[in-house]
PDB file of N, CA and C in Angstrom:
ATOM      1  N   UNK A 105      -7.467  23.923   3.591  1.00  0.00           N
ATOM      2  CA  UNK A 105      -6.096  23.573   3.968  1.00  0.00           C
ATOM      3  C   UNK A 105      -5.799  22.468   3.118  1.00  0.00           C
ATOM      4  N   UNK A 106      -4.522  22.537   2.503  1.00  0.00           N
ATOM      5  CA  UNK A 106      -4.158  21.435   1.595  1.00  0.00           C
ATOM      6  C   UNK A 106      -3.749  20.270   2.427  1.00  0.00           C
ATOM      7  N   UNK A 107      -3.808  19.117   1.740  1.00  0.00           N
ATOM      8  CA  UNK A 107      -3.451  17.819   2.333  1.00  0.00           C
ATOM      9  C   UNK A 107      -1.990  17.700   2.565  1.00  0.00           C
ATOM     10  N   UNK A 108      -1.551  17.342   3.676  1.00  0.00           N
ATOM     11  CA  UNK A 108      -0.181  17.072   3.987  1.00  0.00           C
ATOM     12  C   UNK A 108       0.168  15.792   4.590  1.00  0.00           C
ATOM     13  N   UNK A 109       1.415  15.262   4.444  1.00  0.00           N
ATOM     14  CA  UNK A 109       1.824  14.085   4.966  1.00  0.00           C
ATOM     15  C   UNK A 109       3.115  14.121   5.555  1.00  0.00           C
ATOM     16  N   UNK A 110       3.338  13.658   6.721  1.00  0.00           N
ATOM     17  CA  UNK A 110       4.756  13.684   7.159  1.00  0.00           C
ATOM     18  C   UNK A 110       5.183  12.185   7.269  1.00  0.00           C
ATOM     19  N   UNK A 111       6.322  11.751   6.643  1.00  0.00           N
ATOM     20  CA  UNK A 111       6.824  10.651   6.497  1.00  0.00           C
ATOM     21  C   UNK A 111       7.654  10.134   7.688  1.00  0.00           C
ATOM     22  N   UNK A 112       8.213   8.957   7.602  1.00  0.00           N
ATOM     23  CA  UNK A 112       8.799   8.397   8.958  1.00  0.00           C
ATOM     24  C   UNK A 112      10.107   9.152   9.095  1.00  0.00           C
ATOM     25  N   UNK A 113      10.634   9.838   8.094  1.00  0.00           N
ATOM     26  CA  UNK A 113      11.923  10.550   8.200  1.00  0.00           C
ATOM     27  C   UNK A 113      11.648  12.017   8.842  1.00  0.00           C
ATOM     28  N   UNK A 114      10.395  12.437   8.873  1.00  0.00           N
ATOM     29  CA  UNK A 114      10.172  13.803   9.347  1.00  0.00           C
ATOM     30  C   UNK A 114       9.938  14.807   8.239  1.00  0.00           C
ATOM     31  N   UNK A 115      10.006  14.371   7.047  1.00  0.00           N
ATOM     32  CA  UNK A 115       9.783  15.322   5.903  1.00  0.00           C
ATOM     33  C   UNK A 115       8.388  15.480   5.702  1.00  0.00           C
ATOM     34  N   UNK A 116       7.676  16.696   5.425  1.00  0.00           N
ATOM     35  CA  UNK A 116       6.371  16.935   5.155  1.00  0.00           C
ATOM     36  C   UNK A 116       6.220  17.192   3.609  1.00  0.00           C
ATOM     37  N   UNK A 117       5.147  16.494   3.161  1.00  0.00           N
ATOM     38  CA  UNK A 117       5.034  16.441   1.593  1.00  0.00           C
ATOM     39  C   UNK A 117       3.446  17.005   1.557  1.00  0.00           C
ATOM     40  N   UNK A 118       3.201  17.675   0.503  1.00  0.00           N
ATOM     41  CA  UNK A 118       1.899  18.403   0.191  1.00  0.00           C
ATOM     42  C   UNK A 118       1.419  17.782  -1.124  1.00  0.00           C
ATOM     43  N   UNK A 119       0.077  17.375  -1.061  1.00  0.00           N
ATOM     44  CA  UNK A 119      -0.485  16.700  -2.297  1.00  0.00           C
ATOM     45  C   UNK A 119      -0.836  17.843  -3.289  1.00  0.00           C
ATOM     46  N   UNK A 120      -0.400  17.571  -4.351  1.00  0.00           N
ATOM     47  CA  UNK A 120      -0.646  18.663  -5.539  1.00  0.00           C
ATOM     48  C   UNK A 120      -1.289  17.908  -6.795  1.00  0.00           C
ATOM     49  N   UNK A 121      -1.817  18.757  -7.802  1.00  0.00           N
ATOM     50  CA  UNK A 121      -2.489  18.243  -8.781  1.00  0.00           C
ATOM     51  C   UNK A 121      -1.715  18.853 -10.186  1.00  0.00           C
ATOM     52  N   UNK A 122      -1.455  17.980 -11.049  1.00  0.00           N
ATOM     53  CA  UNK A 122      -0.946  18.486 -12.327  1.00  0.00           C
ATOM     54  C   UNK A 122      -1.650  17.940 -13.597  1.00  0.00           C
ATOM     55  N   UNK A 123      -1.137  18.201 -14.613  1.00  0.00           N
ATOM     56  CA  UNK A 123      -1.731  17.782 -15.923  1.00  0.00           C
ATOM     57  C   UNK A 123      -0.618  17.391 -16.771  1.00  0.00           C
ATOM     58  N   UNK A 124      -1.022  16.143 -17.323  1.00  0.00           N
ATOM     59  CA  UNK A 124      -0.040  15.508 -18.302  1.00  0.00           C
ATOM     60  C   UNK A 124      -0.088  16.025 -19.676  1.00  0.00           C
ATOM     61  N   UNK A 125       0.773  15.647 -20.600  1.00  0.00           N
ATOM     62  CA  UNK A 125       0.713  16.221 -21.986  1.00  0.00           C
ATOM     63  C   UNK A 125      -0.467  16.019 -22.717  1.00  0.00           C
ATOM     64  N   UNK A 126      -1.172  14.882 -22.379  1.00  0.00           N
ATOM     65  CA  UNK A 126      -2.324  14.542 -23.055  1.00  0.00           C
ATOM     66  C   UNK A 126      -3.505  15.324 -22.366  1.00  0.00           C
ATOM     67  N   UNK A 127      -3.425  16.026 -21.331  1.00  0.00           N
ATOM     68  CA  UNK A 127      -4.492  16.703 -20.633  1.00  0.00           C
ATOM     69  C   UNK A 127      -5.173  15.966 -19.628  1.00  0.00           C
ATOM     70  N   UNK A 128      -4.608  14.699 -19.091  1.00  0.00           N
ATOM     71  CA  UNK A 128      -5.130  13.947 -17.963  1.00  0.00           C
ATOM     72  C   UNK A 128      -4.660  14.513 -16.764  1.00  0.00           C
ATOM     73  N   UNK A 129      -5.442  14.327 -15.630  1.00  0.00           N
ATOM     74  CA  UNK A 129      -4.940  14.795 -14.384  1.00  0.00           C
ATOM     75  C   UNK A 129      -4.083  13.829 -13.569  1.00  0.00           C
ATOM     76  N   UNK A 130      -3.135  14.326 -13.112  1.00  0.00           N
ATOM     77  CA  UNK A 130      -2.162  13.510 -12.334  1.00  0.00           C
ATOM     78  C   UNK A 130      -1.825  14.050 -10.874  1.00  0.00           C
ATOM     79  N   UNK A 131      -1.740  13.324  -9.923  1.00  0.00           N
ATOM     80  CA  UNK A 131      -1.452  13.691  -8.516  1.00  0.00           C
ATOM     81  C   UNK A 131      -0.081  13.364  -8.069  1.00  0.00           C
ATOM     82  N   UNK A 132       0.411  14.178  -7.287  1.00  0.00           N
ATOM     83  CA  UNK A 132       1.797  13.913  -6.774  1.00  0.00           C
ATOM     84  C   UNK A 132       2.063  14.615  -5.462  1.00  0.00           C
ATOM     85  N   UNK A 133       2.962  14.166  -4.712  1.00  0.00           N
ATOM     86  CA  UNK A 133       3.449  14.820  -3.530  1.00  0.00           C
ATOM     87  C   UNK A 133       4.743  15.740  -3.856  1.00  0.00           C
ATOM     88  N   UNK A 134       4.730  16.839  -3.241  1.00  0.00           N
ATOM     89  CA  UNK A 134       5.970  17.739  -3.227  1.00  0.00           C
ATOM     90  C   UNK A 134       6.292  18.182  -1.827  1.00  0.00           C
ATOM     91  N   UNK A 135       7.476  18.436  -1.558  1.00  0.00           N
ATOM     92  CA  UNK A 135       7.972  19.069  -0.478  1.00  0.00           C
ATOM     93  C   UNK A 135       7.532  20.513  -0.154  1.00  0.00           C
ATOM     94  N   UNK A 136       7.298  21.277  -1.278  1.00  0.00           N
ATOM     95  CA  UNK A 136       6.749  22.602  -1.138  1.00  0.00           C
ATOM     96  C   UNK A 136       5.461  22.593  -2.117  1.00  0.00           C
ATOM     97  N   UNK A 137       4.488  23.186  -1.731  1.00  0.00           N
ATOM     98  CA  UNK A 137       3.273  23.214  -2.588  1.00  0.00           C
ATOM     99  C   UNK A 137       3.486  23.919  -3.829  1.00  0.00           C
ATOM    100  N   UNK A 138       3.382  23.111  -4.976  1.00  0.00           N
ATOM    101  CA  UNK A 138       3.375  23.851  -6.438  1.00  0.00           C
ATOM    102  C   UNK A 138       2.104  23.247  -7.261  1.00  0.00           C
ATOM    103  N   UNK A 139       1.896  23.931  -8.283  1.00  0.00           N
ATOM    104  CA  UNK A 139       0.708  23.512  -9.053  1.00  0.00           C
ATOM    105  C   UNK A 139      -0.620  23.890  -8.296  1.00  0.00           C
ATOM    106  N   UNK A 140      -1.586  23.034  -8.434  1.00  0.00           N
ATOM    107  CA  UNK A 140      -2.757  23.190  -7.697  1.00  0.00           C
ATOM    108  C   UNK A 140      -2.731  22.479  -6.391  1.00  0.00           C
ATOM    109  N   UNK A 141      -3.015  23.099  -5.342  1.00  0.00           N
ATOM    110  CA  UNK A 141      -3.154  22.230  -4.066  1.00  0.00           C
ATOM    111  C   UNK A 141      -4.439  21.719  -3.866  1.00  0.00           C
ATOM    112  N   UNK A 142      -4.508  20.359  -3.379  1.00  0.00           N
ATOM    113  CA  UNK A 142      -5.635  19.720  -3.227  1.00  0.00           C
ATOM    114  C   UNK A 142      -6.166  19.894  -1.728  1.00  0.00           C
ATOM    115  N   UNK A 143      -7.432  20.057  -1.627  1.00  0.00           N
ATOM    116  CA  UNK A 143      -7.933  20.284  -0.286  1.00  0.00           C
ATOM    117  C   UNK A 143      -8.619  18.995   0.360  1.00  0.00           C
ATOM    118  N   UNK A 144      -8.981  18.239  -0.537  1.00  0.00           N
ATOM    119  CA  UNK A 144      -9.590  16.940  -0.145  1.00  0.00           C
ATOM    120  C   UNK A 144      -9.112  15.744  -0.955  1.00  0.00           C
ATOM    121  N   UNK A 145      -9.040  14.523  -0.364  1.00  0.00           N
ATOM    122  CA  UNK A 145      -8.474  13.374  -1.181  1.00  0.00           C
ATOM    123  C   UNK A 145      -9.378  13.024  -2.263  1.00  0.00           C
ATOM    124  N   UNK A 146      -8.800  12.766  -3.450  1.00  0.00           N
ATOM    125  CA  UNK A 146      -9.592  12.187  -4.648  1.00  0.00           C
ATOM    126  C   UNK A 146     -10.223  10.923  -4.424  1.00  0.00           C
ATOM    127  N   UNK A 147     -11.394  10.723  -4.807  1.00  0.00           N
ATOM    128  CA  UNK A 147     -12.125   9.480  -4.461  1.00  0.00           C
ATOM    129  C   UNK A 147     -11.306   8.354  -5.170  1.00  0.00           C
ATOM    130  N   UNK A 148     -11.302   7.092  -4.425  1.00  0.00           N
ATOM    131  CA  UNK A 148     -10.684   5.990  -4.935  1.00  0.00           C
ATOM    132  C   UNK A 148      -9.105   5.978  -4.706  1.00  0.00           C
ATOM    133  N   UNK A 149      -8.456   6.849  -4.024  1.00  0.00           N
ATOM    134  CA  UNK A 149      -6.996   7.003  -3.940  1.00  0.00           C
ATOM    135  C   UNK A 149      -6.617   6.941  -2.310  1.00  0.00           C
ATOM    136  N   UNK A 150      -5.409   6.432  -2.202  1.00  0.00           N
ATOM    137  CA  UNK A 150      -4.985   6.567  -0.722  1.00  0.00           C
ATOM    138  C   UNK A 150      -3.487   6.826  -0.736  1.00  0.00           C
ATOM    139  N   UNK A 151      -3.006   7.349   0.419  1.00  0.00           N
ATOM    140  CA  UNK A 151      -1.675   7.630   0.591  1.00  0.00           C
ATOM    141  C   UNK A 151      -0.905   6.358   0.998  1.00  0.00           C
ATOM    142  N   UNK A 152       0.286   6.315   0.329  1.00  0.00           N
ATOM    143  CA  UNK A 152       1.116   4.981   0.501  1.00  0.00           C
ATOM    144  C   UNK A 152       2.611   5.609   0.729  1.00  0.00           C
ATOM    145  N   UNK A 153       3.127   5.034   1.634  1.00  0.00           N
ATOM    146  CA  UNK A 153       4.762   5.395   1.928  1.00  0.00           C
ATOM    147  C   UNK A 153       5.441   4.108   1.785  1.00  0.00           C
ATOM    148  N   UNK A 154       6.601   4.334   1.026  1.00  0.00           N
ATOM    149  CA  UNK A 154       7.454   3.103   0.782  1.00  0.00           C
ATOM    150  C   UNK A 154       8.433   2.966   1.949  1.00  0.00           C
ATOM    151  N   UNK A 155       9.178   1.844   1.894  1.00  0.00           N
ATOM    152  CA  UNK A 155      10.224   1.651   2.932  1.00  0.00           C
ATOM    153  C   UNK A 155      11.235   2.591   3.246  1.00  0.00           C
ATOM    154  N   UNK A 156      11.519   3.321   2.008  1.00  0.00           N
ATOM    155  CA  UNK A 156      12.531   4.346   2.000  1.00  0.00           C
ATOM    156  C   UNK A 156      11.919   5.817   2.317  1.00  0.00           C
ATOM    157  N   UNK A 157      10.621   5.928   2.552  1.00  0.00           N
ATOM    158  CA  UNK A 157      10.110   7.010   2.988  1.00  0.00           C
ATOM    159  C   UNK A 157       9.494   7.906   1.887  1.00  0.00           C
ATOM    160  N   UNK A 158       9.415   7.352   0.672  1.00  0.00           N
ATOM    161  CA  UNK A 158       8.873   8.090  -0.474  1.00  0.00           C
ATOM    162  C   UNK A 158       7.416   7.966  -0.383  1.00  0.00           C
ATOM    163  N   UNK A 159       6.739   9.022  -0.378  1.00  0.00           N
ATOM    164  CA  UNK A 159       5.258   9.215  -0.350  1.00  0.00           C
ATOM    165  C   UNK A 159       4.644   9.342  -1.749  1.00  0.00           C
ATOM    166  N   UNK A 160       3.542   8.577  -1.951  1.00  0.00           N
ATOM    167  CA  UNK A 160       2.827   8.652  -3.279  1.00  0.00           C
ATOM    168  C   UNK A 160       1.292   8.481  -2.901  1.00  0.00           C
ATOM    169  N   UNK A 161       0.684   8.708  -4.026  1.00  0.00           N
ATOM    170  CA  UNK A 161      -0.831   8.478  -4.001  1.00  0.00           C
ATOM    171  C   UNK A 161      -1.151   7.359  -4.860  1.00  0.00           C
ATOM    172  N   UNK A 162      -1.814   6.336  -4.403  1.00  0.00           N
ATOM    173  CA  UNK A 162      -2.086   5.081  -5.273  1.00  0.00           C
ATOM    174  C   UNK A 162      -3.701   4.894  -5.322  1.00  0.00           C
ATOM    175  N   UNK A 163      -4.020   4.338  -6.308  1.00  0.00           N
ATOM    176  CA  UNK A 163      -5.442   3.919  -6.595  1.00  0.00           C
ATOM    177  C   UNK A 163      -5.663   2.648  -5.580  1.00  0.00           C
ATOM    178  N   UNK A 164      -6.896   2.855  -4.973  1.00  0.00           N
ATOM    179  CA  UNK A 164      -7.317   1.694  -4.064  1.00  0.00           C
ATOM    180  C   UNK A 164      -7.791   0.578  -5.166  1.00  0.00           C
ATOM    181  N   UNK A 165      -7.025  -0.656  -5.000  1.00  0.00           N
ATOM    182  CA  UNK A 165      -7.496  -1.740  -5.808  1.00  0.00           C
ATOM    183  C   UNK A 165      -8.263  -2.839  -5.039  1.00  0.00           C
ATOM    184  N   UNK A 166      -9.245  -3.353  -5.635  1.00  0.00           N
ATOM    185  CA  UNK A 166     -10.087  -4.360  -4.796  1.00  0.00           C
ATOM    186  C   UNK A 166      -9.222  -5.527  -4.539  1.00  0.00           C
ATOM    187  N   UNK A 167      -9.307  -6.332  -3.375  1.00  0.00           N
ATOM    188  CA  UNK A 167      -8.822  -7.412  -2.984  1.00  0.00           C
ATOM    189  C   UNK A 167      -9.348  -8.628  -3.821  1.00  0.00           C
ATOM    190  N   UNK A 168      -8.333  -9.461  -4.361  1.00  0.00           N
ATOM    191  CA  UNK A 168      -8.725 -10.677  -5.032  1.00  0.00           C
ATOM    192  C   UNK A 168      -9.109 -11.756  -3.980  1.00  0.00           C
ATOM    193  N   UNK A 169      -8.363 -11.881  -2.793  1.00  0.00           N
ATOM    194  CA  UNK A 169      -8.581 -12.868  -2.031  1.00  0.00           C
ATOM    195  C   UNK A 169      -9.081 -12.268  -0.646  1.00  0.00           C
ATOM    196  N   UNK A 170     -10.208 -12.624  -0.077  1.00  0.00           N
ATOM    197  CA  UNK A 170     -10.633 -12.003   1.122  1.00  0.00           C
ATOM    198  C   UNK A 170     -10.105 -12.538   2.433  1.00  0.00           C
ATOM    199  N   UNK A 171      -9.989 -11.743   3.281  1.00  0.00           N
ATOM    200  CA  UNK A 171      -9.051 -12.303   4.627  1.00  0.00           C
ATOM    201  C   UNK A 171     -10.053 -13.345   5.305  1.00  0.00           C
ATOM    202  N   UNK A 172     -11.161 -13.229   5.233  1.00  0.00           N
ATOM    203  CA  UNK A 172     -12.095 -14.242   5.946  1.00  0.00           C
ATOM    204  C   UNK A 172     -12.273 -15.558   5.193  1.00  0.00           C
ATOM    205  N   UNK A 173     -11.663 -15.743   4.185  1.00  0.00           N
ATOM    206  CA  UNK A 173     -11.833 -17.027   3.339  1.00  0.00           C
ATOM    207  C   UNK A 173     -11.313 -18.110   4.170  1.00  0.00           C
ATOM    208  N   UNK A 174     -11.871 -19.345   3.935  1.00  0.00           N
ATOM    209  CA  UNK A 174     -11.476 -20.434   4.663  1.00  0.00           C
ATOM    210  C   UNK A 174      -9.992 -21.049   4.341  1.00  0.00           C
ATOM    211  N   UNK A 175      -9.492 -20.598   3.177  1.00  0.00           N
ATOM    212  CA  UNK A 175      -8.340 -20.958   2.534  1.00  0.00           C
ATOM    213  C   UNK A 175      -7.117 -20.648   3.595  1.00  0.00           C
ATOM    214  N   UNK A 176      -7.126 -19.692   4.293  1.00  0.00           N
ATOM    215  CA  UNK A 176      -6.151 -19.210   5.189  1.00  0.00           C
ATOM    216  C   UNK A 176      -5.965 -20.090   6.607  1.00  0.00           C
ATOM    217  N   UNK A 177      -7.260 -20.610   6.838  1.00  0.00           N
ATOM    218  CA  UNK A 177      -7.285 -21.347   8.230  1.00  0.00           C
ATOM    219  C   UNK A 177      -7.043 -22.874   8.121  1.00  0.00           C
ATOM    220  N   UNK A 178      -6.785 -23.325   6.889  1.00  0.00           N
ATOM    221  CA  UNK A 178      -6.693 -24.883   6.611  1.00  0.00           C
ATOM    222  C   UNK A 178      -5.170 -25.107   6.395  1.00  0.00           C
ATOM    223  N   UNK A 179      -4.535 -25.880   7.224  1.00  0.00           N
ATOM    224  CA  UNK A 179      -3.102 -26.346   6.875  1.00  0.00           C
ATOM    225  C   UNK A 179      -3.152 -27.357   5.784  1.00  0.00           C
ATOM    226  N   UNK A 180      -2.018 -27.378   4.951  1.00  0.00           N
ATOM    227  CA  UNK A 180      -1.974 -28.344   3.834  1.00  0.00           C
ATOM    228  C   UNK A 180      -1.230 -29.479   4.377  1.00  0.00           C
ATOM    229  N   UNK A 181      -0.573 -30.355   3.490  1.00  0.00           N
ATOM    230  CA  UNK A 181       0.145 -31.651   3.848  1.00  0.00           C
ATOM    231  C   UNK A 181       1.143 -31.489   4.996  1.00  0.00           C
ATOM    232  N   UNK A 182       1.196 -32.346   5.921  1.00  0.00           N
ATOM    233  CA  UNK A 182       2.221 -32.516   6.908  1.00  0.00           C
ATOM    234  C   UNK A 182       2.179 -31.266   7.693  1.00  0.00           C
ATOM    235  N   UNK A 183       1.126 -30.409   7.984  1.00  0.00           N
ATOM    236  CA  UNK A 183       1.217 -29.270   8.855  1.00  0.00           C
ATOM    237  C   UNK A 183       2.019 -28.087   8.169  1.00  0.00           C
ATOM    238  N   UNK A 184       2.258 -28.060   6.939  1.00  0.00           N
ATOM    239  CA  UNK A 184       2.838 -26.901   6.234  1.00  0.00           C
ATOM    240  C   UNK A 184       1.933 -26.052   5.706  1.00  0.00           C
ATOM    241  N   UNK A 185       2.082 -24.856   6.081  1.00  0.00           N
ATOM    242  CA  UNK A 185       1.059 -23.695   5.711  1.00  0.00           C
ATOM    243  C   UNK A 185       1.754 -23.019   4.330  1.00  0.00           C
ATOM    244  N   UNK A 186       0.653 -22.802   3.587  1.00  0.00           N
ATOM    245  CA  UNK A 186       0.953 -22.324   2.234  1.00  0.00           C
ATOM    246  C   UNK A 186       0.587 -20.800   1.945  1.00  0.00           C
ATOM    247  N   UNK A 187       1.198 -19.996   1.429  1.00  0.00           N
ATOM    248  CA  UNK A 187       0.577 -18.658   1.222  1.00  0.00           C
ATOM    249  C   UNK A 187      -0.217 -18.698  -0.110  1.00  0.00           C
ATOM    250  N   UNK A 188      -1.458 -18.294  -0.168  1.00  0.00           N
ATOM    251  CA  UNK A 188      -2.220 -18.381  -1.389  1.00  0.00           C
ATOM    252  C   UNK A 188      -1.784 -17.791  -2.701  1.00  0.00           C
ATOM    253  N   UNK A 189      -1.258 -16.419  -2.488  1.00  0.00           N
ATOM    254  CA  UNK A 189      -0.882 -15.806  -3.850  1.00  0.00           C
ATOM    255  C   UNK A 189       0.314 -16.378  -4.481  1.00  0.00           C
ATOM    256  N   UNK A 190       1.237 -16.765  -3.664  1.00  0.00           N
ATOM    257  CA  UNK A 190       2.586 -17.214  -4.183  1.00  0.00           C
ATOM    258  C   UNK A 190       2.736 -18.693  -4.102  1.00  0.00           C
ATOM    259  N   UNK A 191       2.088 -19.375  -3.191  1.00  0.00           N
ATOM    260  CA  UNK A 191       2.201 -20.733  -2.800  1.00  0.00           C
ATOM    261  C   UNK A 191       3.571 -21.098  -2.339  1.00  0.00           C
ATOM    262  N   UNK A 192       4.342 -20.247  -1.506  1.00  0.00           N
ATOM    263  CA  UNK A 192       5.516 -20.548  -0.974  1.00  0.00           C
ATOM    264  C   UNK A 192       5.254 -21.119   0.461  1.00  0.00           C
ATOM    265  N   UNK A 193       6.262 -21.782   0.770  1.00  0.00           N
ATOM    266  CA  UNK A 193       6.212 -22.380   2.214  1.00  0.00           C
ATOM    267  C   UNK A 193       6.470 -21.371   3.336  1.00  0.00           C
ATOM    268  N   UNK A 194       5.424 -21.268   4.324  1.00  0.00           N
ATOM    269  CA  UNK A 194       5.612 -20.352   5.349  1.00  0.00           C
ATOM    270  C   UNK A 194       6.356 -21.102   6.574  1.00  0.00           C
ATOM    271  N   UNK A 195       6.476 -22.172   6.790  1.00  0.00           N
ATOM    272  CA  UNK A 195       7.075 -22.917   7.770  1.00  0.00           C
ATOM    273  C   UNK A 195       6.383 -24.123   8.193  1.00  0.00           C
ATOM    274  N   UNK A 196       6.975 -24.987   8.954  1.00  0.00           N
ATOM    275  CA  UNK A 196       6.362 -26.239   9.541  1.00  0.00           C
ATOM    276  C   UNK A 196       5.810 -25.758  10.846  1.00  0.00           C
ATOM    277  N   UNK A 197       4.601 -26.106  11.126  1.00  0.00           N
ATOM    278  CA  UNK A 197       3.847 -25.855  12.251  1.00  0.00           C
ATOM    279  C   UNK A 197       4.153 -26.869  13.390  1.00  0.00           C
ATOM    280  N   UNK A 198       5.431 -27.278  13.513  1.00  0.00           N
ATOM    281  CA  UNK A 198       5.609 -28.296  14.627  1.00  0.00           C
ATOM    282  C   UNK A 198       6.632 -27.620  15.540  1.00  0.00           C
ATOM    283  N   UNK A 199       6.380 -27.621  17.017  1.00  0.00           N
ATOM    284  CA  UNK A 199       7.298 -26.879  17.890  1.00  0.00           C
ATOM    285  C   UNK A 199       8.685 -27.376  17.857  1.00  0.00           C
ATOM    286  N   UNK A 200       8.837 -28.665  17.290  1.00  0.00           N
ATOM    287  CA  UNK A 200      10.286 -29.196  17.295  1.00  0.00           C
ATOM    288  C   UNK A 200      11.164 -28.348  16.337  1.00  0.00           C
ATOM    289  N   UNK A 201      10.364 -27.634  15.319  1.00  0.00           N
ATOM    290  CA  UNK A 201      11.146 -27.071  14.293  1.00  0.00           C
ATOM    291  C   UNK A 201      11.143 -25.572  14.414  1.00  0.00           C
ATOM    292  N   UNK A 202      10.597 -25.006  15.699  1.00  0.00           N
ATOM    293  CA  UNK A 202      10.547 -23.683  15.801  1.00  0.00           C
ATOM    294  C   UNK A 202      11.923 -22.963  15.894  1.00  0.00           C
ATOM    295  N   UNK A 203      11.957 -21.763  15.389  1.00  0.00           N
ATOM    296  CA  UNK A 203      13.324 -21.220  15.466  1.00  0.00           C
ATOM    297  C   UNK A 203      13.717 -20.853  16.890  1.00  0.00           C
ATOM    298  N   UNK A 204      15.059 -20.761  17.266  1.00  0.00           N
ATOM    299  CA  UNK A 204      15.504 -20.645  18.713  1.00  0.00           C
ATOM    300  C   UNK A 204      15.520 -18.892  18.746  1.00  0.00           C
TER     301      UNK A 204
END
């Protein structure tokens, strides 16, 4: 049975396999099965759905920062928490500044 995925809009997509001009294998989702249908997930890939409901197959990338690192649990100066990848301010951790 081919792999199918129904997105948040209710459209069903089927995982298909194609070939590039150079002969490499490429995977794509189509509304109707075309090309070679895939019956099991390729190793190292996962299904991803965008905010707009576009379905794609993406490679699983290793995480650079682990969730259990101590970096996430330590506040910086004056109670301001910083986001490690972009170092942007997440907000002041004081109840007086809490949004209403």
